[in-house]
Amino acid sequence: MTFRKRSMEEMESHGDVDDDLTYAAETIANMWTGLSVVAANKLRVTQGLAPIDFPPDHTNREK
């Protein structure tokens, strides 16, 4: 289980978490995922490796 999924499940297990806060957390997690892939790809390209290619909906697989 990924950190993102554990975090979202933890937030959802507490009934008092506002939906806006959950939405904001999901947005930040999606941005972090995108930035992580960009950083990994930049490093791979500088090492002469092919970049990682994810389908556009890769952030929705854990839901």
mmCIF file of N, CA, C and O in Angstrom, residues 8 11-12 14-27:
data_model
loop_
_atom_site.group_PDB
_atom_site.id
_atom_site.type_symbol
_atom_site.label_atom_id
_atom_site.label_comp_id
_atom_site.label_asym_id
_atom_site.label_seq_id
_atom_site.Cartn_x
_atom_site.Cartn_y
_atom_site.Cartn_z
ATOM 1 N N MET A 8 -4.874 8.720 2.610
ATOM 2 C CA MET A 8 -6.267 8.988 2.265
ATOM 3 C C MET A 8 -7.206 8.100 3.095
ATOM 4 O O MET A 8 -8.238 8.566 3.568
ATOM 5 N N MET A 11 -7.452 9.562 6.584
ATOM 6 C CA MET A 11 -8.329 10.735 6.622
ATOM 7 C C MET A 11 -9.795 10.322 6.533
ATOM 8 O O MET A 11 -10.646 10.864 7.234
ATOM 9 N N GLU A 12 -10.094 9.355 5.672
ATOM 10 C CA GLU A 12 -11.473 8.918 5.487
ATOM 11 C C GLU A 12 -12.002 8.162 6.694
ATOM 12 O O GLU A 12 -13.210 8.137 6.937
ATOM 13 N N HIS A 14 -11.642 8.986 9.706
ATOM 14 C CA HIS A 14 -12.112 9.984 10.660
ATOM 15 C C HIS A 14 -13.292 10.709 10.021
ATOM 16 O O HIS A 14 -13.130 11.419 9.043
ATOM 17 N N GLY A 15 -14.447 10.512 10.551
ATOM 18 C CA GLY A 15 -15.648 11.087 9.965
ATOM 19 C C GLY A 15 -15.716 12.595 10.019
ATOM 20 O O GLY A 15 -16.526 13.213 9.344
ATOM 21 N N ASP A 16 -14.866 13.218 10.824
ATOM 22 C CA ASP A 16 -14.956 14.663 11.001
ATOM 23 C C ASP A 16 -14.062 15.457 10.042
ATOM 24 O O ASP A 16 -13.964 16.666 10.158
ATOM 25 N N VAL A 17 -13.432 14.798 9.069
ATOM 26 C CA VAL A 17 -12.574 15.493 8.114
ATOM 27 C C VAL A 17 -13.457 16.110 7.029
ATOM 28 O O VAL A 17 -14.262 15.408 6.398
ATOM 29 N N ASP A 18 -13.329 17.393 6.846
ATOM 30 C CA ASP A 18 -14.121 18.127 5.864
ATOM 31 C C ASP A 18 -13.813 17.639 4.447
ATOM 32 O O ASP A 18 -12.662 17.335 4.129
ATOM 33 N N ASP A 19 -14.831 17.574 3.607
ATOM 34 C CA ASP A 19 -14.645 17.139 2.220
ATOM 35 C C ASP A 19 -13.672 18.034 1.467
ATOM 36 O O ASP A 19 -12.909 17.558 0.631
ATOM 37 N N ASP A 20 -13.685 19.330 1.754
ATOM 38 C CA ASP A 20 -12.752 20.242 1.098
ATOM 39 C C ASP A 20 -11.308 19.910 1.451
ATOM 40 O O ASP A 20 -10.414 20.006 0.611
ATOM 41 N N LEU A 21 -11.092 19.501 2.685
ATOM 42 C CA LEU A 21 -9.741 19.122 3.109
ATOM 43 C C LEU A 21 -9.308 17.841 2.407
ATOM 44 O O LEU A 21 -8.157 17.723 1.959
ATOM 45 N N THR A 22 -10.217 16.894 2.275
ATOM 46 C CA THR A 22 -9.903 15.661 1.560
ATOM 47 C C THR A 22 -9.581 15.953 0.102
ATOM 48 O O THR A 22 -8.618 15.422 -0.452
ATOM 49 N N TYR A 23 -10.375 16.825 -0.519
ATOM 50 C CA TYR A 23 -10.127 17.202 -1.909
ATOM 51 C C TYR A 23 -8.765 17.889 -2.049
ATOM 52 O O TYR A 23 -8.012 17.596 -2.979
ATOM 53 N N ALA A 24 -8.442 18.778 -1.114
ATOM 54 C CA ALA A 24 -7.154 19.462 -1.153
ATOM 55 C C ALA A 24 -6.005 18.472 -1.002
ATOM 56 O O ALA A 24 -4.992 18.570 -1.705
ATOM 57 N N ALA A 25 -6.164 17.497 -0.119
ATOM 58 C CA ALA A 25 -5.121 16.482 0.075
ATOM 59 C C ALA A 25 -4.929 15.650 -1.190
ATOM 60 O O ALA A 25 -3.794 15.337 -1.570
ATOM 61 N N GLU A 26 -6.027 15.295 -1.849
ATOM 62 C CA GLU A 26 -5.921 14.543 -3.098
ATOM 63 C C GLU A 26 -5.228 15.360 -4.177
ATOM 64 O O GLU A 26 -4.407 14.838 -4.934
ATOM 65 N N THR A 27 -5.549 16.647 -4.240
ATOM 66 C CA THR A 27 -4.919 17.534 -5.226
ATOM 67 C C THR A 27 -3.416 17.622 -4.983
ATOM 68 O O THR A 27 -2.623 17.516 -5.919
#
